[in-house]
mmCIF file of C-alpha atoms in Angstrom:
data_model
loop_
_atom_site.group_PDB
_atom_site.id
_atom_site.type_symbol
_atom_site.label_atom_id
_atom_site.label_comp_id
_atom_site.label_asym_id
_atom_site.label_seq_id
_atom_site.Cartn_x
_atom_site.Cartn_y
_atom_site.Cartn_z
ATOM 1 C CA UNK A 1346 36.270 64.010 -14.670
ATOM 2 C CA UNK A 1347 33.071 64.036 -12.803
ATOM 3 C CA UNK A 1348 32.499 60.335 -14.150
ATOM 4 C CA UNK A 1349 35.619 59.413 -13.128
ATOM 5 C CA UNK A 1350 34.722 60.698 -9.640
ATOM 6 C CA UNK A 1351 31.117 59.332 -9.610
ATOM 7 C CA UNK A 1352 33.053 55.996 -10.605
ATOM 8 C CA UNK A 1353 35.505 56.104 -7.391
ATOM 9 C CA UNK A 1354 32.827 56.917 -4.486
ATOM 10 C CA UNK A 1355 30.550 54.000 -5.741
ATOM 11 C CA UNK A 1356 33.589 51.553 -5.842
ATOM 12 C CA UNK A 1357 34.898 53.243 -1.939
ATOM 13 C CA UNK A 1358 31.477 52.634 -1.027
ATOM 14 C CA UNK A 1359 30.612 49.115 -1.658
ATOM 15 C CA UNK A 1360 34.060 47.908 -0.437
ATOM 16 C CA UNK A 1361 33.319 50.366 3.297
ATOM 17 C CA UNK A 1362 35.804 48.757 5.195
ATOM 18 C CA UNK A 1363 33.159 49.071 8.389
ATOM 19 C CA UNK A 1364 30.473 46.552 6.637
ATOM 20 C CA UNK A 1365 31.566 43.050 7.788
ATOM 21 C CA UNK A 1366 32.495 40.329 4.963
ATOM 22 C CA UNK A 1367 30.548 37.878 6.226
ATOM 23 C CA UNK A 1368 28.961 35.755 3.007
ATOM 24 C CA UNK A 1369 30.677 34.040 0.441
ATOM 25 C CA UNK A 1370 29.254 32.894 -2.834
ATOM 26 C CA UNK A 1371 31.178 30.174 -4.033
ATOM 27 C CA UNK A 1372 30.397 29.707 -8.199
ATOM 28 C CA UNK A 1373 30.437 27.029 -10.937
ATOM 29 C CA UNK A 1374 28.773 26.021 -13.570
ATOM 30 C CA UNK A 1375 27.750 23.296 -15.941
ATOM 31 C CA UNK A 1376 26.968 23.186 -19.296
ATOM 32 C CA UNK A 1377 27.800 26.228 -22.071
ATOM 33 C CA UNK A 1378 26.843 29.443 -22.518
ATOM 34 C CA UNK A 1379 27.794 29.138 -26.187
ATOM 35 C CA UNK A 1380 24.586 28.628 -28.459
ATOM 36 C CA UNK A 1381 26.853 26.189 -30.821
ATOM 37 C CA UNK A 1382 27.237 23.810 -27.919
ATOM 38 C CA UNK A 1383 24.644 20.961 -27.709
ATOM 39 C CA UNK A 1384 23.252 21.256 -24.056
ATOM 40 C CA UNK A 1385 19.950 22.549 -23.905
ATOM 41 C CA UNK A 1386 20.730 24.226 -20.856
ATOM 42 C CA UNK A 1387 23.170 26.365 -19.215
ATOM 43 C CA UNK A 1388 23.671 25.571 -15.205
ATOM 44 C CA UNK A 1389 25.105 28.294 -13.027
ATOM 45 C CA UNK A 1390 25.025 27.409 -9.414
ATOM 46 C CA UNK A 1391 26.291 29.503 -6.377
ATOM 47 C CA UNK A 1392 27.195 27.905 -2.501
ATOM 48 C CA UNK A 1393 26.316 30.585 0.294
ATOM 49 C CA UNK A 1394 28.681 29.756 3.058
ATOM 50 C CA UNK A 1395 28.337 32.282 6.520
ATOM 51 C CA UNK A 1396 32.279 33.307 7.206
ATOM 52 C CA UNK A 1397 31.654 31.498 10.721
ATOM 53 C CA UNK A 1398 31.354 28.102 8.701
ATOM 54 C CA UNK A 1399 33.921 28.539 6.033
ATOM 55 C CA UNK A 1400 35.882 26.368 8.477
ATOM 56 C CA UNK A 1401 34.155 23.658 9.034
ATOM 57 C CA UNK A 1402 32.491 23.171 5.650
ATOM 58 C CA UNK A 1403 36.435 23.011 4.585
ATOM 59 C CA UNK A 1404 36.553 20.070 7.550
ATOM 60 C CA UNK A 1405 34.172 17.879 5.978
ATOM 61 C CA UNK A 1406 34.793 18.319 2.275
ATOM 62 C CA UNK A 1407 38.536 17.419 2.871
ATOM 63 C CA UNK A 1408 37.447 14.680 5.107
ATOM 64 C CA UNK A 1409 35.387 13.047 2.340
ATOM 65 C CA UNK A 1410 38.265 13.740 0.296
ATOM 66 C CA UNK A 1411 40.417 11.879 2.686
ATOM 67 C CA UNK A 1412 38.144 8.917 3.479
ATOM 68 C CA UNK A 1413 37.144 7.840 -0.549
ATOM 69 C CA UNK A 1414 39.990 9.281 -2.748
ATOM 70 C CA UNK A 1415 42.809 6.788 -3.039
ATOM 71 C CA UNK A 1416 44.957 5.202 -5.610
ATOM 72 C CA UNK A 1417 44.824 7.139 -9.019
ATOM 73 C CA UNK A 1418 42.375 9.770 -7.364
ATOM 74 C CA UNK A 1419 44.202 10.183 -4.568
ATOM 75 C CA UNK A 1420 45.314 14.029 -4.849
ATOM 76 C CA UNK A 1421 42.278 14.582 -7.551
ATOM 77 C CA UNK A 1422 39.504 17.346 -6.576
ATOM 78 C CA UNK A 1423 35.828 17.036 -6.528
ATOM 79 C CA UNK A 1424 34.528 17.274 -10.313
ATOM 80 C CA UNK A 1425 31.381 15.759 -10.401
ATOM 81 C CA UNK A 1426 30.755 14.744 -14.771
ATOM 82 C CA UNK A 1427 34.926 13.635 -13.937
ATOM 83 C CA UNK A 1428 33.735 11.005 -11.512
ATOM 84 C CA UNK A 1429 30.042 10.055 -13.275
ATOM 85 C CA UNK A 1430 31.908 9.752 -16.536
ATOM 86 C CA UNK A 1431 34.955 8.352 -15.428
ATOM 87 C CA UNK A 1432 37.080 10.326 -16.619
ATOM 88 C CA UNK A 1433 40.711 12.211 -16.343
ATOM 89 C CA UNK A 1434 41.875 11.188 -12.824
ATOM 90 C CA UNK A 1435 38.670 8.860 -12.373
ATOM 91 C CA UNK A 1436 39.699 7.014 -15.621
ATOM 92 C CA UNK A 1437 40.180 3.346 -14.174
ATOM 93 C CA UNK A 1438 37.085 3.299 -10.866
ATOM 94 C CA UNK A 1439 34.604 0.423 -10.914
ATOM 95 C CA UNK A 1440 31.442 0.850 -11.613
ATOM 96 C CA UNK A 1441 30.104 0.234 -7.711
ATOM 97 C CA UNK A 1442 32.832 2.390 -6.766
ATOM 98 C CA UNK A 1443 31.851 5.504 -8.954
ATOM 99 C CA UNK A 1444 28.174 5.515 -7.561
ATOM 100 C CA UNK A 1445 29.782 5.230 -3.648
ATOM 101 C CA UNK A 1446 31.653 8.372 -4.514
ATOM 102 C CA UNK A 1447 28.942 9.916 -5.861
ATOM 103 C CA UNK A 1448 26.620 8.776 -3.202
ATOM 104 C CA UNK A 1449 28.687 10.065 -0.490
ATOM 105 C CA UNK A 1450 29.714 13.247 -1.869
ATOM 106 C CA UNK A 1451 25.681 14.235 -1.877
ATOM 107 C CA UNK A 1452 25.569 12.872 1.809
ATOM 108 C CA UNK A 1453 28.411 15.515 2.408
ATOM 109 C CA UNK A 1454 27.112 18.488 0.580
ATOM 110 C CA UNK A 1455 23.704 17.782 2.548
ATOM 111 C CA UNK A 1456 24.722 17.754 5.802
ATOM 112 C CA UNK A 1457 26.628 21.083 5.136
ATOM 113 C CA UNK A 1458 25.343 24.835 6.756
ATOM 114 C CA UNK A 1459 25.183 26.112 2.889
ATOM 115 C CA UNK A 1460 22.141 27.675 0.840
ATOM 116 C CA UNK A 1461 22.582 26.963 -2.228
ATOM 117 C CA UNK A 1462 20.840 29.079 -5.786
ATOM 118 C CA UNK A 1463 21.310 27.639 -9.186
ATOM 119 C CA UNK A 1464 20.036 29.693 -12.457
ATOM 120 C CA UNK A 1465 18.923 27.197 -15.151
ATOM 121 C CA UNK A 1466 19.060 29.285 -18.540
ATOM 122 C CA UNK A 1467 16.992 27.700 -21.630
ATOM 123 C CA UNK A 1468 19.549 28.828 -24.338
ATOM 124 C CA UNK A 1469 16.920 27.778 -27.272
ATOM 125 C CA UNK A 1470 14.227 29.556 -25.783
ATOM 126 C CA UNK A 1471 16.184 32.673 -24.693
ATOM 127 C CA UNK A 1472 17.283 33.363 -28.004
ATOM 128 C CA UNK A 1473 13.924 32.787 -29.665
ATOM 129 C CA UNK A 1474 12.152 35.047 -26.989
ATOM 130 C CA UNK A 1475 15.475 37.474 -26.350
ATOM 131 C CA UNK A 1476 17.150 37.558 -28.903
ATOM 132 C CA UNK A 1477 19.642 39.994 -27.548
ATOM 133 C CA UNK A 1478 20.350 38.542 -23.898
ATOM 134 C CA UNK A 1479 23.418 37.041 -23.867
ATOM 135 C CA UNK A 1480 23.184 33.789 -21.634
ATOM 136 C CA UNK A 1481 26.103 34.670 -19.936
ATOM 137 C CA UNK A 1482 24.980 37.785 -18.781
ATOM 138 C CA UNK A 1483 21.849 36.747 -18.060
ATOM 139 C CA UNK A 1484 22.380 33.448 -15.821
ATOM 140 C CA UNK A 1485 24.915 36.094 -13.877
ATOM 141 C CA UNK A 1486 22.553 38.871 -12.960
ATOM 142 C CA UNK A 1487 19.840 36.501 -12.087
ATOM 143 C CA UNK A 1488 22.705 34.989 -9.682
ATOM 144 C CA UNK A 1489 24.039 38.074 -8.282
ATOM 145 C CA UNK A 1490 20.270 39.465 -7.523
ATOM 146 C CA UNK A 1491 19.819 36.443 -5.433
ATOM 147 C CA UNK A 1492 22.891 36.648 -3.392
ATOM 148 C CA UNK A 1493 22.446 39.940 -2.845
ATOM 149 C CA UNK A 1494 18.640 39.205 -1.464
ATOM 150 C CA UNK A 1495 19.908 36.655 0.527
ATOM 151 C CA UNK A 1496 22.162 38.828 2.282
ATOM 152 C CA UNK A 1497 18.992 41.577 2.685
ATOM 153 C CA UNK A 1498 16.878 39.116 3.500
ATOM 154 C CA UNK A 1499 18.822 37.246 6.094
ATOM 155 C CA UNK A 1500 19.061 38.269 10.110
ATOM 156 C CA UNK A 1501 21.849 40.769 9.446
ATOM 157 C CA UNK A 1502 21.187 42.929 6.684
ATOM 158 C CA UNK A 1503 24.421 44.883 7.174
ATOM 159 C CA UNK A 1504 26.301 42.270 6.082
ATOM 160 C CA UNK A 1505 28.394 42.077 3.231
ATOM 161 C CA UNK A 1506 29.076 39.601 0.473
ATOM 162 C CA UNK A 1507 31.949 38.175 -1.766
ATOM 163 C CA UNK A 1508 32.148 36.059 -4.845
ATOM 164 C CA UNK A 1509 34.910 33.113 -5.454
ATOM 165 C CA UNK A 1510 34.878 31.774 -8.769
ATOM 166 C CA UNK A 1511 37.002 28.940 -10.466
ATOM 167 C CA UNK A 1512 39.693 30.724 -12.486
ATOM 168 C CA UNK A 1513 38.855 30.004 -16.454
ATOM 169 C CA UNK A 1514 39.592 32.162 -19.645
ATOM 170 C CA UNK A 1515 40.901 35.594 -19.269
ATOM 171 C CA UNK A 1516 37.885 36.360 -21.304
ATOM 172 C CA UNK A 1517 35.910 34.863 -19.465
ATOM 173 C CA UNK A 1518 37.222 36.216 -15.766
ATOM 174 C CA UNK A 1519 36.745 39.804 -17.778
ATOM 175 C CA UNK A 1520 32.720 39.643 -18.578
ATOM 176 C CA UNK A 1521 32.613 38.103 -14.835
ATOM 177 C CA UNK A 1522 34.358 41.099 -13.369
ATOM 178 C CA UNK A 1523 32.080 43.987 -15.526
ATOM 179 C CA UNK A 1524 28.778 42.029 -15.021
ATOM 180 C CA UNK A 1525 29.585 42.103 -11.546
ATOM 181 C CA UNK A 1526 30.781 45.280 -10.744
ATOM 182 C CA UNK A 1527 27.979 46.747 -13.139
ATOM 183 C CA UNK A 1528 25.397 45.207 -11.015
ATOM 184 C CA UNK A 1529 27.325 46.472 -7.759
ATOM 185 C CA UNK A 1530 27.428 50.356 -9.276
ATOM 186 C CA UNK A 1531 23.833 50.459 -10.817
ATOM 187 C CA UNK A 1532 21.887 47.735 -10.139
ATOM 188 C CA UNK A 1533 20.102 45.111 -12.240
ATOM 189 C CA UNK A 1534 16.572 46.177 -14.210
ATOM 190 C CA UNK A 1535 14.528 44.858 -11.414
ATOM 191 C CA UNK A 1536 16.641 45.640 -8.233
ATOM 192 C CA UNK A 1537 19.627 47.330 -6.504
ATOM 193 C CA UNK A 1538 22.749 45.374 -6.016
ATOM 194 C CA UNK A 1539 23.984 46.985 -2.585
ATOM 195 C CA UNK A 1540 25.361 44.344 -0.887
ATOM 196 C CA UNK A 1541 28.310 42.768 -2.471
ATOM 197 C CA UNK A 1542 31.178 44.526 -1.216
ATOM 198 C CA UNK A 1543 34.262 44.135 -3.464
ATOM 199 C CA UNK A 1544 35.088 42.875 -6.796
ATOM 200 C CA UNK A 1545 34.679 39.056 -7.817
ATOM 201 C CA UNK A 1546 38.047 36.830 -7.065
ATOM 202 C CA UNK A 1547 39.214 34.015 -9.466
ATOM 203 C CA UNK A 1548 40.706 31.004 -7.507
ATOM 204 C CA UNK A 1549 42.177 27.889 -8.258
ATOM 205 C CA UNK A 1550 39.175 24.990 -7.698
ATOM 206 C CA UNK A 1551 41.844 22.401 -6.682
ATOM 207 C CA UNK A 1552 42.366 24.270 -3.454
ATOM 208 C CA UNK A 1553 38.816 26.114 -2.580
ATOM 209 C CA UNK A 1554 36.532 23.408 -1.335
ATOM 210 C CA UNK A 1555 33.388 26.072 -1.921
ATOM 211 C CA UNK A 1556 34.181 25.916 -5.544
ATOM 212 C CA UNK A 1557 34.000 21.970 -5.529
ATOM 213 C CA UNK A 1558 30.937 22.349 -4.179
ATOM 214 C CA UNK A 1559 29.476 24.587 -6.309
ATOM 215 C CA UNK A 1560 30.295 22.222 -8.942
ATOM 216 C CA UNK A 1561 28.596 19.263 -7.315
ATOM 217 C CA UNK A 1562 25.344 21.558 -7.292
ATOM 218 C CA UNK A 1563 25.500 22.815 -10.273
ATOM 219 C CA UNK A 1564 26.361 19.165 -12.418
ATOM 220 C CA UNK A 1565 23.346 18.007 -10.214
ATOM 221 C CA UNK A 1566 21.062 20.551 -10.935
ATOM 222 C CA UNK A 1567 22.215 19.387 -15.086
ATOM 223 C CA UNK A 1568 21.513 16.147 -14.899
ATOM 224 C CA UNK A 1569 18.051 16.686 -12.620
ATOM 225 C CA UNK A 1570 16.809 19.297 -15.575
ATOM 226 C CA UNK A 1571 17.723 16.322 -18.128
ATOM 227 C CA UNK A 1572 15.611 14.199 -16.120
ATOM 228 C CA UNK A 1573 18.506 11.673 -15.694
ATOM 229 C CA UNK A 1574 17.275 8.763 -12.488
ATOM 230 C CA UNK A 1575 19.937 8.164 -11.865
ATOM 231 C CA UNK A 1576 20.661 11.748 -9.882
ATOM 232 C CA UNK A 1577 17.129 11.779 -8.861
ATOM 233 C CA UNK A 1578 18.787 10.669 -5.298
ATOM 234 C CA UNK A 1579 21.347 13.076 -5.140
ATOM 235 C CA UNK A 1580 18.881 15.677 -5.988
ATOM 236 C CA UNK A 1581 16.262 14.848 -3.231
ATOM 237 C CA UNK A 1582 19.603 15.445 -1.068
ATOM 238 C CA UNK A 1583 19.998 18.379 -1.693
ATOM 239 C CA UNK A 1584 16.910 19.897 -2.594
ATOM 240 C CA UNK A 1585 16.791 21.197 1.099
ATOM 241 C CA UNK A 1586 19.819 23.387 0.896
ATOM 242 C CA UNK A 1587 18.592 25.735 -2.208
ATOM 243 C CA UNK A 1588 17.441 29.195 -0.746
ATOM 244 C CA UNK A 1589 13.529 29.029 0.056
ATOM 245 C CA UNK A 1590 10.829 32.431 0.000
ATOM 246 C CA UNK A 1591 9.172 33.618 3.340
ATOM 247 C CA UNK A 1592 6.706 30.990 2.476
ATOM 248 C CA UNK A 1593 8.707 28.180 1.646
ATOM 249 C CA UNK A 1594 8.758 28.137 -2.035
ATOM 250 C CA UNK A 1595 12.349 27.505 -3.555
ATOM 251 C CA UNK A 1596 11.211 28.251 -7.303
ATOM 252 C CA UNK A 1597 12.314 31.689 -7.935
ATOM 253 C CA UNK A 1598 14.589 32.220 -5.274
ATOM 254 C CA UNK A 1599 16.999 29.313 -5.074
ATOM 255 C CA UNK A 1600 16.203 28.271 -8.453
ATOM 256 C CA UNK A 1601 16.156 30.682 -11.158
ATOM 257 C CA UNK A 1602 14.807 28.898 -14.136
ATOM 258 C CA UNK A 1603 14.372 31.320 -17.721
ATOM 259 C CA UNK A 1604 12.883 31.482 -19.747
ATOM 260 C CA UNK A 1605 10.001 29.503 -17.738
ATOM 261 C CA UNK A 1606 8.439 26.947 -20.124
#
């Protein structure tokens, strides 16, 4: 009984009612946790939007949208290895055509009010030096202890935060959820977690422009780590946005790379 109790004022607590919702982390990722799959790396990225310009990052996204998606595209969302590979609604675009999308999506996501954090997990190397983290769990709590110093960090450290991520697997949505809410009860190893305020929500991508986002940083921040050129532009757009120390350093803080070669 007590633990049930103990359970209940931590949950009342981190969803107070008087701390203002005023960050959202919007979360994709790239590659596969799974050690069978191929990729060397697994990509989880997360887009930091302030509630105040939820509105108008919506504005431009759809306006991209609106401006370069026609013909067989034309009610397709953002999915950035869709539109590099050419493939599912992106099928039939020219070559010259592909890279214009591309090119302007990175213009968009630049000129956006967003700070962006992606977590590159080394799947080979984590299981030879940790053989017991899962990468899952681990590119999530190195995620979630950003977001949450972020928040700290930032001019208002009342403020609370909220994650959106794409819906996937119910499997899936259920290690989300208890990584999560773990982190929100007790903390991580290395830090408290005191600033996320409710429980992650699963959305549908097609309609959450944050979530297309994300998954325009996070396929970027894949193909940079491969060392693919031709991304190399898109990456120097973007480099700006990722979430930078007191003194200006982005490694560690907006990204998380481990294990570090």
């Amino acid at each position: 009984m007590k633990e049930i109790l103990l359970i209940f004022i931590i949950t009342y607590y981190n969803q107070d009612p008087n701390v203002s919702t005023l960050n959202i982390m919007y979360v994709d990722d790239s590659g596969a946790a799974d050690h069978k799959d191929k990729s060397e790396q697994y990509i989880l990225s997360g887009v930091i939007v302030h509630k105040d310009n939820v509105k108008n990052m919506k504005n431009a996204v759809n306006q991209y949208k609106t401006d370069h998606f026609i013909d067989d595209y034309i009610d397709a969302e953002i999915h950035t290895h869709d539109i590099f590979k050419s493939r599912e609604e992106f099928t039939r675009i020219t070559l010259e055509t592909k890279y214009q999308l591309l090119n302007n999506l990175y213009n968009t996501v630049s000129n956006l009010d967003i700070t962006t954090i992606s977590v590159i997990i080394n799947k080979k190397l984590l299981k030879e030096q940790y053989p017991t983290w899962k990468v899952f769990n681990t590119a999530w709590t190195y995620l979630i202890e950003r977001f949450d110093k972020h928040i700290e960090c930032g001019d208002h450290a009342n403020e609370g935060g909220i994650v959106k991520i794409d819906k996937s697997t119910s499997k899936q949505q259920a290690d989300v959820f208890k990584i999560v809410n773990e982190l929100r009860k007790e903390g991580s190893y290395w830090q408290n977690v005191n600033h996320i305020i409710q429980e992650p929500t699963f959305v549908n991508s097609a309609g959450v422009e944050g979530v297309q986002v994300a998954d325009a940083i996070a396929y970027c921040t894949f193909r940079n780590k491969t060392g693919s050129t031709k991304f190399k532009p898109y990456w120097d757009k973007i480099y700006d946005k990722f979430r930078k120390g007191s003194d200006g350093r982005v490694s560690g803080y907006g990204i998380k790379e481990f294990p570090e070669v």
